[in-house]
Amino acid sequence: MTRTAYLDCIKPSVLFVLILLAALLRALPGSAAGTETLTVAGGCFWCVESDFETVPGVIGAVSGYTGGTTANPSYKDVTKGGTGHYEAVQITFDPSKVSRDTLLDMFFRSVDPTDAGGQFCDRGDSYRTAIFVSNMGEKALAEQAKADAQSALGQTVVTPILQETAFYPAETYHQDYYKGEKVVFTRFGPKRQKNAYKAYRKACGRDARVKQLWGTDAPFAGS
């Protein structure tokens, strides 16, 4: 058999394998290429993470630190001040199921964007609100969402729109804290993480203030 004849024999087999692989890939969940990210700071990252992970079309949310100058900061570094970082959450979403502008509108209505000194009971620079963008298109959407929020409130919205910088995931124990089962010691006594989170959120006044500002437009208050 000549080399040409041999190649002619294997071509159909190769084609069949390629078709099979393509079919398998189509059957897999959406790849990262079909997702986008939105990074926001809204005070306690446990709360922002728990809120947005309930939104249809959101694939996941990661608590972390961004906006500062210190590489690989710890929670202690950020909360004591001086790093310039915000407590932030990086939201991964499927834009075919939920749009960036919808998420931005939900973000503004889940925080107090009129507060320049922190959020609710959490005070200090690391607890301020912010939106981080990577290009002009994202910036334009964020600016529009901010203008809409300011118009709806009739108050000055102080949330800045900042250029995206390195995002550092927070320590493992912070991730999905709102649904953790580990027993922790709190000022409310020993509690499972998920119950400690609920007690903290209520005591901090987050939902009460958001309801006061946004009323029925608040998407997460009471969650």
CSV table of C-alpha atoms in Angstrom, one decimal:
chain,number,residue,atom,x,y,z
A,1,MET,CA,0.0,0.0,0.0
A,2,THR,CA,1.4,3.4,-1.0
A,3,ARG,CA,1.7,6.2,1.6
A,4,THR,CA,-1.0,8.1,-0.3
A,5,ALA,CA,-3.4,5.1,-0.1
A,6,TYR,CA,-2.6,4.7,3.6
A,7,LEU,CA,-3.4,8.3,4.3
A,8,ASP,CA,-6.7,8.1,2.3
A,9,CYS,CA,-7.7,5.1,4.5
A,10,ILE,CA,-7.1,6.9,7.8
A,11,LYS,CA,-8.7,10.3,6.9
A,12,PRO,CA,-12.3,9.0,7.5
A,13,SER,CA,-11.2,7.7,10.9
A,14,VAL,CA,-9.6,11.0,11.9
A,15,LEU,CA,-12.7,12.9,10.7
A,16,PHE,CA,-14.9,10.6,12.8
A,17,VAL,CA,-12.8,11.2,15.9
A,18,LEU,CA,-12.8,15.0,15.4
A,19,ILE,CA,-16.6,15.0,15.0
A,20,LEU,CA,-16.9,12.9,18.2
A,21,LEU,CA,-14.7,15.3,20.1
A,22,ALA,CA,-16.7,18.3,19.0
A,23,ALA,CA,-19.9,16.7,20.1
A,24,LEU,CA,-18.5,15.9,23.5
A,25,LEU,CA,-17.3,19.5,23.9
A,26,ARG,CA,-20.7,20.8,23.0
A,27,ALA,CA,-22.2,18.6,25.7
A,28,LEU,CA,-19.9,20.0,28.4
A,29,PRO,CA,-20.9,23.0,30.6
A,30,GLY,CA,-20.0,26.5,29.2
A,31,SER,CA,-16.3,27.1,29.1
A,32,ALA,CA,-14.5,30.1,30.7
A,33,ALA,CA,-14.4,31.7,27.3
A,34,GLY,CA,-18.2,32.3,27.6
A,35,THR,CA,-18.0,34.0,31.0
A,36,GLU,CA,-17.2,37.5,32.2
A,37,THR,CA,-16.2,38.9,35.6
A,38,LEU,CA,-17.4,41.9,37.6
A,39,THR,CA,-15.4,43.0,40.6
A,40,VAL,CA,-17.1,45.2,43.2
A,41,ALA,CA,-16.5,46.3,46.8
A,42,GLY,CA,-19.6,46.5,49.0
A,43,GLY,CA,-18.4,46.4,52.6
A,44,CYS,CA,-18.2,42.9,54.2
A,45,PHE,CA,-17.3,40.5,51.4
A,46,TRP,CA,-19.2,37.6,53.0
A,47,CYS,CA,-22.4,39.5,52.4
A,48,VAL,CA,-21.7,40.5,48.8
A,49,GLU,CA,-20.6,37.0,48.0
A,50,SER,CA,-23.8,35.5,49.6
A,51,ASP,CA,-26.0,38.0,47.8
A,52,PHE,CA,-24.7,37.5,44.3
A,53,GLU,CA,-24.3,33.7,44.4
A,54,THR,CA,-28.2,33.6,44.5
A,55,VAL,CA,-28.5,35.5,41.2
A,56,PRO,CA,-29.5,33.3,38.2
A,57,GLY,CA,-26.6,33.4,35.7
A,58,VAL,CA,-23.9,34.0,38.3
A,59,ILE,CA,-21.6,31.1,38.2
A,60,GLY,CA,-19.7,32.0,41.4
A,61,ALA,CA,-18.2,34.7,43.6
A,62,VAL,CA,-14.9,34.9,45.3
A,63,SER,CA,-14.0,37.1,48.2
A,64,GLY,CA,-10.7,38.9,48.0
A,65,TYR,CA,-8.7,42.1,48.1
A,66,THR,CA,-8.1,44.6,45.4
A,67,GLY,CA,-7.3,48.3,44.6
A,68,GLY,CA,-4.2,48.6,46.8
A,69,THR,CA,-0.5,48.4,46.5
A,70,THR,CA,0.5,45.5,48.8
A,71,ALA,CA,1.0,42.2,47.0
A,72,ASN,CA,-0.7,39.1,48.5
A,73,PRO,CA,-2.2,40.9,51.5
A,74,SER,CA,-3.7,39.1,54.4
A,75,TYR,CA,-7.0,39.9,56.0
A,76,LYS,CA,-5.2,41.4,59.0
A,77,ASP,CA,-3.1,43.6,56.6
A,78,VAL,CA,-6.1,44.9,54.9
A,79,THR,CA,-8.3,45.6,57.9
A,80,LYS,CA,-5.6,47.4,59.9
A,81,GLY,CA,-5.2,49.8,57.0
A,82,GLY,CA,-2.3,51.1,54.9
A,83,THR,CA,-2.5,48.6,52.0
A,84,GLY,CA,-5.0,50.6,50.0
A,85,HIS,CA,-7.0,47.5,49.4
A,86,TYR,CA,-10.8,47.1,49.5
A,87,GLU,CA,-12.6,44.0,50.7
A,88,ALA,CA,-14.0,43.0,47.3
A,89,VAL,CA,-15.8,40.2,45.5
A,90,GLN,CA,-15.1,39.0,42.0
A,91,ILE,CA,-18.3,37.8,40.4
A,92,THR,CA,-18.1,35.3,37.5
A,93,PHE,CA,-21.3,35.3,35.3
A,94,ASP,CA,-22.7,34.1,32.1
A,95,PRO,CA,-23.7,37.2,30.0
A,96,SER,CA,-26.2,35.2,28.0
A,97,LYS,CA,-28.2,34.7,31.3
A,98,VAL,CA,-27.6,37.9,33.2
A,99,SER,CA,-26.1,41.2,31.9
A,100,ARG,CA,-23.4,43.3,33.4
A,101,ASP,CA,-25.7,46.3,33.7
A,102,THR,CA,-28.3,44.2,35.6
A,103,LEU,CA,-25.6,43.1,38.0
A,104,LEU,CA,-24.4,46.7,38.4
A,105,ASP,CA,-27.9,47.9,39.2
A,106,MET,CA,-28.3,45.1,41.7
A,107,PHE,CA,-25.0,46.0,43.3
A,108,PHE,CA,-26.0,49.7,43.9
A,109,ARG,CA,-29.3,48.6,45.4
A,110,SER,CA,-27.6,46.2,47.8
A,111,VAL,CA,-25.3,48.8,49.5
A,112,ASP,CA,-25.4,52.3,50.8
A,113,PRO,CA,-23.6,54.1,48.0
A,114,THR,CA,-23.9,57.5,49.8
A,115,ASP,CA,-21.5,56.4,52.6
A,116,ALA,CA,-17.9,57.3,52.0
A,117,GLY,CA,-16.6,56.0,55.3
A,118,GLY,CA,-17.4,52.3,55.1
A,119,GLN,CA,-20.6,50.2,55.1
A,120,PHE,CA,-23.1,49.9,57.9
A,121,CYS,CA,-21.3,48.8,61.1
A,122,ASP,CA,-18.0,48.2,59.3
A,123,ARG,CA,-16.0,51.4,59.1
A,124,GLY,CA,-12.7,52.3,57.5
A,125,ASP,CA,-11.2,52.4,54.0
A,126,SER,CA,-11.3,48.7,53.3
A,127,TYR,CA,-15.0,48.6,53.7
A,128,ARG,CA,-15.8,51.4,51.2
A,129,THR,CA,-17.8,50.7,48.1
A,130,ALA,CA,-16.2,50.7,44.6
A,131,ILE,CA,-16.6,49.2,41.1
A,132,PHE,CA,-13.5,48.0,39.2
A,133,VAL,CA,-13.4,48.1,35.5
A,134,SER,CA,-10.9,46.9,32.9
A,135,ASN,CA,-12.0,48.8,29.7
A,136,MET,CA,-14.0,51.8,28.4
A,137,GLY,CA,-17.0,49.7,27.7
A,138,GLU,CA,-17.2,48.5,31.3
A,139,LYS,CA,-16.5,52.0,32.6
A,140,ALA,CA,-19.4,53.4,30.5
A,141,LEU,CA,-21.8,50.8,31.9
A,142,ALA,CA,-20.7,51.5,35.5
A,143,GLU,CA,-21.0,55.2,35.1
A,144,GLN,CA,-24.6,54.8,33.7
A,145,ALA,CA,-25.5,52.5,36.6
A,146,LYS,CA,-24.1,55.1,39.1
A,147,ALA,CA,-26.0,57.9,37.4
A,148,ASP,CA,-29.2,55.8,37.5
A,149,ALA,CA,-28.7,55.0,41.2
A,150,GLN,CA,-28.1,58.7,42.0
A,151,SER,CA,-31.2,59.7,40.2
A,152,ALA,CA,-33.3,57.0,41.9
A,153,LEU,CA,-32.1,58.0,45.4
A,154,GLY,CA,-32.0,61.8,44.9
A,155,GLN,CA,-28.7,61.8,46.8
A,156,THR,CA,-25.1,62.0,45.9
A,157,VAL,CA,-23.6,58.6,45.2
A,158,VAL,CA,-19.9,58.5,46.3
A,159,THR,CA,-19.0,55.0,45.0
A,160,PRO,CA,-15.9,55.4,42.8
A,161,ILE,CA,-15.3,53.6,39.5
A,162,LEU,CA,-11.7,52.5,39.5
A,163,GLN,CA,-9.3,50.9,37.1
A,164,GLU,CA,-9.1,47.2,37.7
A,165,THR,CA,-5.9,46.0,39.4
A,166,ALA,CA,-4.6,42.7,40.8
A,167,PHE,CA,-7.3,40.7,42.7
A,168,TYR,CA,-6.0,38.6,45.5
A,169,PRO,CA,-8.4,35.9,46.8
A,170,ALA,CA,-9.0,36.0,50.5
A,171,GLU,CA,-8.0,33.2,52.9
A,172,THR,CA,-9.9,30.0,52.4
A,173,TYR,CA,-11.9,30.4,55.6
A,174,HIS,CA,-13.5,33.5,54.1
A,175,GLN,CA,-14.8,31.8,51.0
A,176,ASP,CA,-18.5,30.8,51.2
A,177,TYR,CA,-18.4,31.8,54.9
A,178,TYR,CA,-22.2,32.4,54.8
A,179,LYS,CA,-22.9,28.6,54.4
A,180,GLY,CA,-20.0,27.2,56.4
A,181,GLU,CA,-20.7,24.4,59.0
A,182,LYS,CA,-17.6,24.9,61.1
A,183,VAL,CA,-18.2,26.0,64.7
A,184,VAL,CA,-16.7,29.4,65.5
A,185,PHE,CA,-16.6,31.5,68.6
A,186,THR,CA,-18.3,34.9,68.3
A,187,ARG,CA,-19.6,37.6,70.6
A,188,PHE,CA,-23.0,35.8,70.2
A,189,GLY,CA,-21.4,32.6,71.6
A,190,PRO,CA,-20.3,29.5,69.7
A,191,LYS,CA,-22.1,29.1,66.4
A,192,ARG,CA,-21.8,27.4,63.1
A,193,GLN,CA,-20.4,29.8,60.5
A,194,LYS,CA,-23.7,30.1,58.6
A,195,ASN,CA,-25.5,31.1,61.8
A,196,ALA,CA,-22.7,33.4,62.9
A,197,TYR,CA,-23.0,35.1,59.5
A,198,LYS,CA,-26.7,35.6,59.9
A,199,ALA,CA,-26.3,37.0,63.4
A,200,TYR,CA,-23.5,39.4,62.2
A,201,ARG,CA,-25.5,40.6,59.2
A,202,LYS,CA,-28.5,41.4,61.3
A,203,ALA,CA,-26.5,43.1,64.1
A,204,CYS,CA,-24.6,45.1,61.5
A,205,GLY,CA,-27.8,46.6,60.2
A,206,ARG,CA,-27.1,46.0,56.6
A,207,ASP,CA,-30.5,44.9,55.5
A,208,ALA,CA,-32.3,47.6,57.6
A,209,ARG,CA,-30.3,50.4,56.0
A,210,VAL,CA,-30.6,49.0,52.5
A,211,LYS,CA,-34.4,48.7,52.9
A,212,GLN,CA,-34.5,52.3,54.3
A,213,LEU,CA,-32.6,53.6,51.2
A,214,TRP,CA,-34.1,51.4,48.4
A,215,GLY,CA,-37.4,50.0,49.7
A,216,THR,CA,-38.8,47.4,47.4
A,217,ASP,CA,-36.0,48.0,44.9
A,218,ALA,CA,-33.5,46.3,47.2
A,219,PRO,CA,-32.9,42.8,45.7
A,220,PHE,CA,-31.2,41.1,48.6
A,221,ALA,CA,-32.4,42.8,51.9
A,222,GLY,CA,-33.7,40.1,54.2
A,223,SER,CA,-31.8,37.3,52.5
